[in-house]
């Protein structure tokens, strides 16, 4: 516990008593991240509405949640498969879906966005949500790389806007980065922090700087692996084995890039490179650009650096 207290302390006094208790959650974007967050929120007793652009996408999202819940239940209820099935059904009952945020935003305590990593698209979404959601509703973004301040600027609730950055795969990864902008109120920060804990996650506090903590360190490392390979200094297979067996990473950088999504990797590095073109850590990779142009976005499309069945 001392660990959390140390990391999440902020420079002003706490007013947790007035923070919003988050129970009803709308999650926009039912992809890898949104579906994972919806699953964990529903598993911990929250009422979740998952929003995406079509019924077909949402069907896939719910199927993915069900598949992941089966993996969780298999372990959690190893001795009692019936209790595992009951758990799955109970969690699924907490999840509903919609193609229009207007269906749920008016009754939500939190609207969390996990859509495509594009500033304009995120701003448009939040601008619209701002008119739909009541005053107490907190907005948060799961962005990997964009400034929360810039996303929040399309709303009139900068004090009730923060970052809540989860990690892939959400049901397995314990960390959540909680980001307060200079305009985020202490109550909002406390609410987001308490929500992260209610999900069973370990929150850390981050400044609103590009990539927060993890991605600012991890993405340049992953890009450096690509550049090393492009220079002909190692095969992707050897680089992956080397980083797993020599540095203790659970996945090598090529496996992890495929897992994250090559489109997301490209959005991140292009955005940073545009802002800081002279920084060699943010230099683009021709190989990454080529794969994205070919629609090979990694595990989610069946092929990236590697092929998946
Ligand atoms: C880009 C950003 O903004 C930020 C990011 O997210 S960066 C990416 C951060 N994520 C990482 O670095 C992930 C690194 N990888 C890992 O930690 C691990 O490889 C992993 C947890 C993903 C998988 O673990 P593994 O031991 O390598 O593989 P695997 O055998 O498939 O999984 C082990 C168990 O984990 C569990 N598991 C894995 N993925 C799961 C999921 N999506 N849902 C539920 N359970 C899951 C299962 O219990 C699984 O056992 P079963 O196969 O019997 O179901
Ligand atoms: N992939 C990763 O490892 C991580 C990604 N993130 C961030 O989370 C966000 C989502 O990433 P992923 O889930 O990986 O992407 P994804 O491509 O799997 O899913 C994105 C989903 O958003 C939907 N969408 C796009 N625009 C929309 C809109 N206007 N309204 C409703 N739905 C919309 C798409 O249909 C898609 O289902 C991005 O901002 C990304 O940077 C954060 C942490 C980890």
Coordinates of C-alpha atoms and ligand atoms in Angstrom, one line a residue:
X1 CA 0.0 0.0 0.0
X2 CA 2.9 2.3 0.8
X3 CA 3.9 1.8 -2.9
X4 CA 0.6 3.4 -4.2
X5 CA 0.7 6.2 -1.7
X6 CA 4.1 7.2 -2.7
X7 CA 3.4 7.2 -6.4
X8 CA 0.0 8.8 -6.5
X9 CA 0.6 11.7 -4.1
X10 CA 0.0 15.0 -5.6
X11 CA 1.0 18.5 -4.6
X12 CA -2.4 19.6 -3.3
X13 CA -4.6 18.1 -0.5
X14 CA -7.0 15.3 -1.1
X15 CA -10.7 15.8 -1.2
X16 CA -11.7 12.2 -1.9
X17 CA -15.0 12.8 0.0
X18 CA -16.3 14.8 -2.9
X19 CA -15.0 12.5 -5.7
X20 CA -17.6 10.8 -7.9
X21 CA -18.1 7.1 -7.2
X22 CA -18.0 5.5 -10.6
X23 CA -20.6 2.8 -11.2
X24 CA -22.1 3.3 -14.7
X25 CA -19.4 3.4 -17.3
X26 CA -19.6 4.1 -21.1
X27 CA -16.7 2.9 -23.1
X28 CA -16.3 4.2 -26.6
X29 CA -14.4 1.9 -28.9
X30 CA -14.8 -1.9 -28.7
X31 CA -11.4 -2.9 -30.1
X32 CA -8.6 -4.6 -28.2
X33 CA -8.5 -2.0 -25.5
X34 CA -12.1 -1.0 -25.1
X35 CA -13.3 -4.6 -25.0
X36 CA -10.7 -5.4 -22.4
X37 CA -11.5 -2.5 -20.2
X38 CA -15.2 -3.2 -20.5
X39 CA -14.5 -6.8 -19.5
X40 CA -12.6 -5.8 -16.4
X41 CA -15.1 -3.1 -15.4
X42 CA -18.0 -5.5 -15.8
X43 CA -16.1 -8.2 -13.8
X44 CA -15.8 -5.9 -10.9
X45 CA -19.5 -5.0 -10.7
X46 CA -19.7 -1.9 -12.9
X47 CA -22.5 -1.4 -15.4
X48 CA -20.9 -1.0 -18.8
X49 CA -22.1 0.2 -22.1
X50 CA -19.7 -0.5 -24.9
X51 CA -20.1 1.8 -28.0
X52 CA -18.6 1.2 -31.5
X53 CA -19.5 2.1 -35.0
X54 CA -21.5 -1.0 -36.0
X55 CA -23.4 -3.9 -34.6
X56 CA -20.9 -6.3 -36.4
X57 CA -17.9 -4.8 -34.6
X58 CA -19.8 -4.9 -31.3
X59 CA -20.7 -8.6 -31.8
X60 CA -17.0 -9.3 -32.3
X61 CA -16.1 -7.3 -29.2
X62 CA -18.6 -9.3 -27.1
X63 CA -17.3 -12.5 -28.5
X64 CA -13.8 -11.5 -27.6
X65 CA -14.9 -10.6 -24.1
X66 CA -16.5 -14.0 -23.7
X67 CA -13.4 -15.8 -25.0
X68 CA -11.2 -13.9 -22.6
X69 CA -13.6 -14.5 -19.7
X70 CA -13.4 -18.2 -20.4
X71 CA -9.6 -18.0 -20.0
X72 CA -10.0 -16.2 -16.7
X73 CA -12.7 -18.5 -15.4
X74 CA -10.7 -21.6 -16.4
X75 CA -8.0 -20.5 -13.9
X76 CA -10.2 -18.8 -11.3
X77 CA -12.7 -21.7 -11.0
X78 CA -10.4 -24.5 -12.0
X79 CA -12.1 -26.9 -9.6
X80 CA -15.7 -25.7 -10.2
X81 CA -16.5 -25.2 -13.9
X82 CA -20.2 -24.5 -13.2
X83 CA -19.2 -21.6 -10.9
X84 CA -17.0 -20.4 -13.8
X85 CA -19.9 -20.5 -16.2
X86 CA -22.1 -18.6 -13.7
X87 CA -19.3 -16.0 -13.4
X88 CA -19.1 -15.5 -17.1
X89 CA -22.9 -15.1 -17.5
X90 CA -23.0 -12.6 -14.6
X91 CA -20.2 -10.5 -16.1
X92 CA -21.8 -10.5 -19.5
X93 CA -25.1 -9.3 -18.0
X94 CA -23.3 -6.2 -16.9
X95 CA -22.3 -5.3 -20.5
X96 CA -24.7 -3.8 -23.0
X97 CA -23.7 -2.4 -26.4
X98 CA -24.8 0.6 -28.5
X99 CA -23.8 2.2 -31.8
X100 CA -24.6 5.7 -30.5
X101 CA -23.0 7.2 -27.4
X102 CA -26.3 9.1 -26.8
X103 CA -27.8 5.7 -25.6
X104 CA -25.7 5.7 -22.5
X105 CA -23.7 8.9 -21.9
X106 CA -26.6 10.7 -20.2
X107 CA -26.6 8.1 -17.3
X108 CA -22.9 7.6 -17.1
X109 CA -20.5 8.5 -14.3
X110 CA -17.6 8.0 -16.5
X111 CA -17.1 8.0 -20.3
X112 CA -13.9 6.4 -21.3
X113 CA -12.6 6.6 -24.9
X114 CA -10.6 3.9 -26.6
X115 CA -11.0 4.7 -30.3
X116 CA -8.5 5.3 -33.0
X117 CA -5.3 7.2 -32.0
X118 CA -6.2 10.4 -33.9
X119 CA -6.5 13.8 -32.1
X120 CA -9.1 15.3 -34.4
X121 CA -11.4 12.2 -34.2
X122 CA -11.0 12.1 -30.4
X123 CA -11.7 15.8 -30.1
X124 CA -14.9 15.5 -32.3
X125 CA -16.1 12.6 -30.2
X126 CA -15.6 14.4 -26.9
X127 CA -17.1 17.7 -28.3
X128 CA -20.3 15.8 -29.0
X129 CA -20.2 13.9 -25.7
X130 CA -19.9 17.1 -23.8
X131 CA -23.4 18.1 -24.9
X132 CA -24.8 14.6 -24.1
X133 CA -23.4 13.9 -20.7
X134 CA -24.6 15.5 -17.4
X135 CA -22.4 17.8 -15.4
X136 CA -21.0 15.2 -13.0
X137 CA -19.9 12.8 -15.7
X138 CA -16.1 12.4 -15.9
X139 CA -14.4 12.0 -19.3
X140 CA -11.2 10.1 -19.7
X141 CA -9.1 9.0 -22.6
X142 CA -7.0 5.8 -23.0
X143 CA -4.7 7.5 -25.5
X144 CA -1.2 6.0 -25.9
X145 CA 0.6 9.1 -27.0
X146 CA -1.6 12.2 -27.4
X147 CA -1.7 15.0 -24.8
X148 CA -4.8 14.8 -22.6
X149 CA -5.0 18.6 -22.6
X150 CA -5.3 18.7 -26.3
X151 CA -8.1 16.1 -26.4
X152 CA -9.9 17.8 -23.5
X153 CA -9.8 21.2 -25.2
X154 CA -12.9 20.3 -27.3
X155 CA -15.0 20.2 -24.1
X156 CA -16.2 22.7 -21.5
X157 CA -15.2 20.3 -18.7
X158 CA -11.4 20.3 -18.5
X159 CA -11.7 20.0 -14.7
X160 CA -13.6 16.7 -15.1
X161 CA -11.2 15.3 -17.8
X162 CA -8.2 13.0 -17.2
X163 CA -6.2 10.2 -18.7
X164 CA -6.7 6.6 -17.8
X165 CA -4.2 4.6 -19.7
X166 CA -4.5 0.8 -19.6
X167 CA -2.2 -1.9 -21.0
X168 CA -2.7 -4.7 -23.4
X169 CA -4.1 -7.3 -22.6
X170 CA -6.2 -5.4 -20.1
X171 CA -7.4 -8.5 -18.1
X172 CA -3.8 -9.5 -17.4
X173 CA -1.8 -6.2 -17.1
X174 CA -2.0 -4.7 -13.6
X175 CA -0.9 -1.2 -14.4
X176 CA -3.1 1.9 -15.1
X177 CA -1.5 5.3 -15.6
X178 CA -3.7 8.0 -14.2
X179 CA -3.1 11.4 -15.8
X180 CA -4.1 14.7 -14.4
X181 CA -3.7 17.8 -16.7
X182 CA -3.1 21.1 -15.0
X183 CA -6.8 21.7 -15.3
X184 CA -8.0 18.3 -13.9
X185 CA -9.6 18.8 -10.4
X186 CA -8.4 16.8 -7.4
X187 CA -11.9 15.3 -7.2
X188 CA -11.7 14.0 -10.8
X189 CA -8.2 12.6 -10.2
X190 CA -9.4 10.9 -7.0
X191 CA -12.4 9.4 -8.8
X192 CA -10.2 8.0 -11.6
X193 CA -7.7 6.7 -9.1
X194 CA -10.4 5.0 -7.0
X195 CA -12.0 3.6 -10.2
X196 CA -8.6 2.0 -11.2
X197 CA -8.3 0.4 -7.7
X198 CA -11.9 -0.8 -7.9
X199 CA -10.9 -2.6 -11.1
X200 CA -8.2 -4.4 -9.2
X201 CA -5.5 -2.4 -11.0
X202 CA -2.3 -0.8 -9.6
X203 CA -2.5 2.9 -10.5
X204 CA 0.5 5.3 -10.9
X205 CA 0.2 9.0 -11.4
X206 CA 1.7 10.6 -14.6
X207 CA 2.2 14.1 -15.8
X208 CA 0.5 14.9 -19.1
X209 CA 3.6 14.4 -21.2
X210 CA 3.8 12.4 -24.5
X211 CA 3.7 8.7 -23.8
X212 CA 3.3 9.2 -20.0
X213 CA 5.8 6.8 -18.4
X214 CA 5.5 3.4 -20.1
X215 CA 5.2 4.4 -23.7
X216 CA 7.8 7.1 -23.5
X217 CA 10.3 4.3 -22.6
X218 CA 8.8 1.4 -24.4
X219 CA 7.9 2.8 -27.9
X220 CA 11.4 4.2 -28.6
X221 CA 12.8 0.8 -27.6
X222 CA 10.4 -1.0 -30.0
X223 CA 11.3 1.4 -32.8
X224 CA 15.0 1.0 -32.1
X225 CA 14.5 -2.8 -32.6
X226 CA 12.9 -2.1 -36.0
X227 CA 15.7 0.2 -37.0
X228 CA 18.3 -2.4 -35.9
X229 CA 16.6 -5.0 -38.1
X230 CA 16.4 -2.5 -41.0
X231 CA 20.1 -1.9 -40.8
X232 CA 20.6 -5.7 -41.2
X233 CA 22.0 -6.2 -37.7
X234 CA 19.6 -9.0 -36.7
X235 CA 16.6 -11.0 -37.9
X236 CA 13.3 -10.2 -36.2
X237 CA 13.2 -13.7 -34.8
X238 CA 16.7 -13.4 -33.3
X239 CA 16.0 -9.9 -31.9
X240 CA 12.8 -11.3 -30.2
X241 CA 14.6 -14.3 -28.8
X242 CA 17.4 -12.1 -27.6
X243 CA 15.2 -9.7 -25.7
X244 CA 13.1 -12.4 -24.2
X245 CA 16.0 -14.6 -23.0
X246 CA 18.6 -11.8 -22.5
X247 CA 16.5 -9.1 -21.0
X248 CA 13.6 -11.0 -19.5
X249 CA 10.8 -9.4 -21.5
X250 CA 7.7 -11.7 -21.9
X251 CA 7.5 -10.8 -25.6
X252 CA 10.2 -9.6 -28.0
X253 CA 9.8 -6.2 -29.6
X254 CA 8.4 -7.5 -33.0
X255 CA 5.9 -9.8 -31.2
X256 CA 4.9 -6.9 -29.0
X257 CA 4.5 -4.5 -31.9
X258 CA 2.2 -7.0 -33.6
X259 CA 0.3 -7.4 -30.3
X260 CA -0.1 -3.6 -29.8
X261 CA -1.1 -3.0 -33.5
X262 CA 1.2 -1.6 -36.1
X263 CA -1.3 1.1 -37.0
X264 CA -1.2 2.3 -33.4
X265 CA 2.6 2.1 -33.4
X266 CA 2.7 4.3 -36.5
X267 CA 0.1 6.8 -35.2
X268 CA 2.3 7.2 -32.0
X269 CA 5.6 7.6 -33.7
X270 CA 4.3 9.8 -36.6
X271 CA 2.7 12.1 -34.0
X272 CA 5.8 12.4 -31.9
X273 CA 8.1 12.8 -35.0
X274 CA 5.9 15.7 -36.3
X275 CA 6.3 17.5 -33.0
X276 CA 10.0 16.8 -32.6
X277 CA 11.4 15.9 -36.0
X278 CA 15.0 16.1 -35.0
X279 CA 14.7 13.5 -32.2
X280 CA 16.3 10.3 -33.6
X281 CA 14.2 8.2 -31.2
X282 CA 11.1 9.3 -33.1
X283 CA 12.5 8.6 -36.6
X284 CA 10.0 6.7 -38.8
X285 CA 10.6 3.1 -40.0
X286 CA 10.1 2.3 -43.7
X287 CA 9.3 -1.3 -42.8
X288 CA 6.6 -0.2 -40.4
X289 CA 5.1 2.2 -42.9
X290 CA 5.1 -0.5 -45.6
X291 CA 3.3 -3.1 -43.4
X292 CA 0.6 -0.6 -42.4
X293 CA 0.1 0.5 -46.0
X294 CA -0.5 -3.2 -46.9
X295 CA -3.1 -3.5 -44.1
X296 CA -0.8 -5.8 -42.1
X297 CA -1.6 -4.3 -38.7
X298 CA -0.4 -7.2 -36.5
X299 CA -2.3 -9.8 -34.6
X300 CA -5.7 -8.1 -34.9
X301 CA -5.6 -8.5 -38.8
X302 CA -3.9 -11.9 -38.8
X303 CA -0.6 -10.6 -40.1
X304 CA 2.1 -8.0 -39.2
X305 CA 5.7 -8.9 -38.7
X306 CA 4.5 -12.4 -38.2
X307 CA 1.5 -14.4 -39.5
X308 CA -1.3 -15.5 -37.1
X309 CA -3.9 -18.1 -37.9
Ligands
LIG1 C1 0.6 0.7 -26.6 C2 0.2 1.2 -25.3 O1 -0.4 2.3 -25.2 C3 0.5 0.5 -24.0 C4 0.7 -1.0 -24.1 O2 -0.3 -1.7 -23.8 S1 2.1 -1.6 -24.4 C5 2.0 -3.3 -24.3 C6 2.0 -3.8 -22.9 N1 1.8 -5.2 -22.8 C7 2.9 -6.1 -22.8 O3 4.0 -5.7 -22.7 C8 2.5 -7.5 -22.8 C9 3.7 -8.4 -22.8 N2 3.3 -9.8 -22.8 C10 2.9 -10.5 -21.7 O4 2.9 -9.9 -20.6 C11 2.5 -11.9 -21.8 O5 3.1 -12.4 -23.0 C12 1.0 -12.1 -21.9 C13 0.4 -11.8 -20.5 C14 0.3 -11.3 -22.9 C15 0.6 -13.6 -22.2 O6 1.3 -14.4 -21.4 P1 2.1 -15.7 -22.0 O7 2.5 -16.5 -20.8 O8 3.2 -15.1 -22.8 O9 1.2 -16.4 -23.0 P2 -0.1 -17.2 -22.9 O10 0.3 -18.7 -22.7 O11 -0.9 -17.0 -24.2 O12 -0.9 -16.7 -21.7 C16 -0.8 -17.2 -20.4 C17 -2.1 -17.0 -19.7 O13 -2.4 -15.6 -19.6 C18 -3.8 -15.5 -19.6 N3 -4.2 -14.5 -20.7 C19 -3.4 -14.1 -21.7 N4 -4.1 -13.2 -22.5 C20 -5.3 -13.1 -21.9 C21 -6.5 -12.4 -22.3 N5 -6.5 -11.6 -23.3 N6 -7.6 -12.5 -21.5 C22 -7.6 -13.4 -20.4 N7 -6.5 -14.1 -20.1 C23 -5.4 -14.0 -20.8 C24 -4.4 -16.8 -19.8 O14 -4.7 -17.3 -18.5 C25 -3.3 -17.6 -20.4 O15 -3.5 -18.9 -20.2 P3 -4.4 -19.8 -21.3 O16 -3.7 -19.7 -22.6 O17 -4.5 -21.1 -20.7 O18 -5.8 -19.2 -21.4
LIG2 N1 -3.2 -1.5 -28.6 C1 -2.6 -1.2 -27.5 O1 -1.7 -1.9 -27.1 C2 -3.0 0.0 -26.7 C3 -3.7 1.0 -27.3 N2 -4.1 2.1 -26.6 C4 -4.9 3.2 -27.2 O2 -6.3 2.8 -27.1 C5 -7.0 3.3 -28.2 C6 -7.6 2.1 -29.0 O3 -6.6 1.2 -29.3 P1 -7.0 -0.3 -29.8 O4 -8.1 -0.8 -28.9 O5 -5.7 -1.1 -29.8 O6 -7.5 -0.1 -31.2 P2 -8.4 -1.0 -32.1 O7 -8.1 -0.7 -33.6 O8 -8.4 -2.4 -31.7 O9 -9.9 -0.5 -31.8 C7 -10.4 0.8 -32.0 C8 -11.9 0.7 -32.1 O10 -12.5 2.0 -32.1 C9 -13.5 2.0 -33.0 N3 -13.7 3.4 -33.4 C10 -12.9 4.2 -34.1 N4 -13.5 5.5 -34.2 C11 -14.6 5.4 -33.5 C12 -15.6 6.4 -33.2 N5 -15.5 7.7 -33.7 N6 -16.7 6.1 -32.4 C13 -16.8 4.8 -32.0 N7 -15.9 3.8 -32.2 C14 -14.8 4.2 -33.0 C15 -13.1 1.1 -34.1 O11 -14.2 0.7 -34.9 C16 -12.4 0.0 -33.4 O12 -13.3 -1.0 -33.0 C17 -6.0 4.1 -29.0 O13 -6.0 5.4 -28.6 C18 -4.6 3.5 -28.6 O14 -3.6 4.4 -28.8 C19 -3.7 2.3 -25.2 C20 -3.1 1.3 -24.6 C21 -2.6 0.1 -25.3

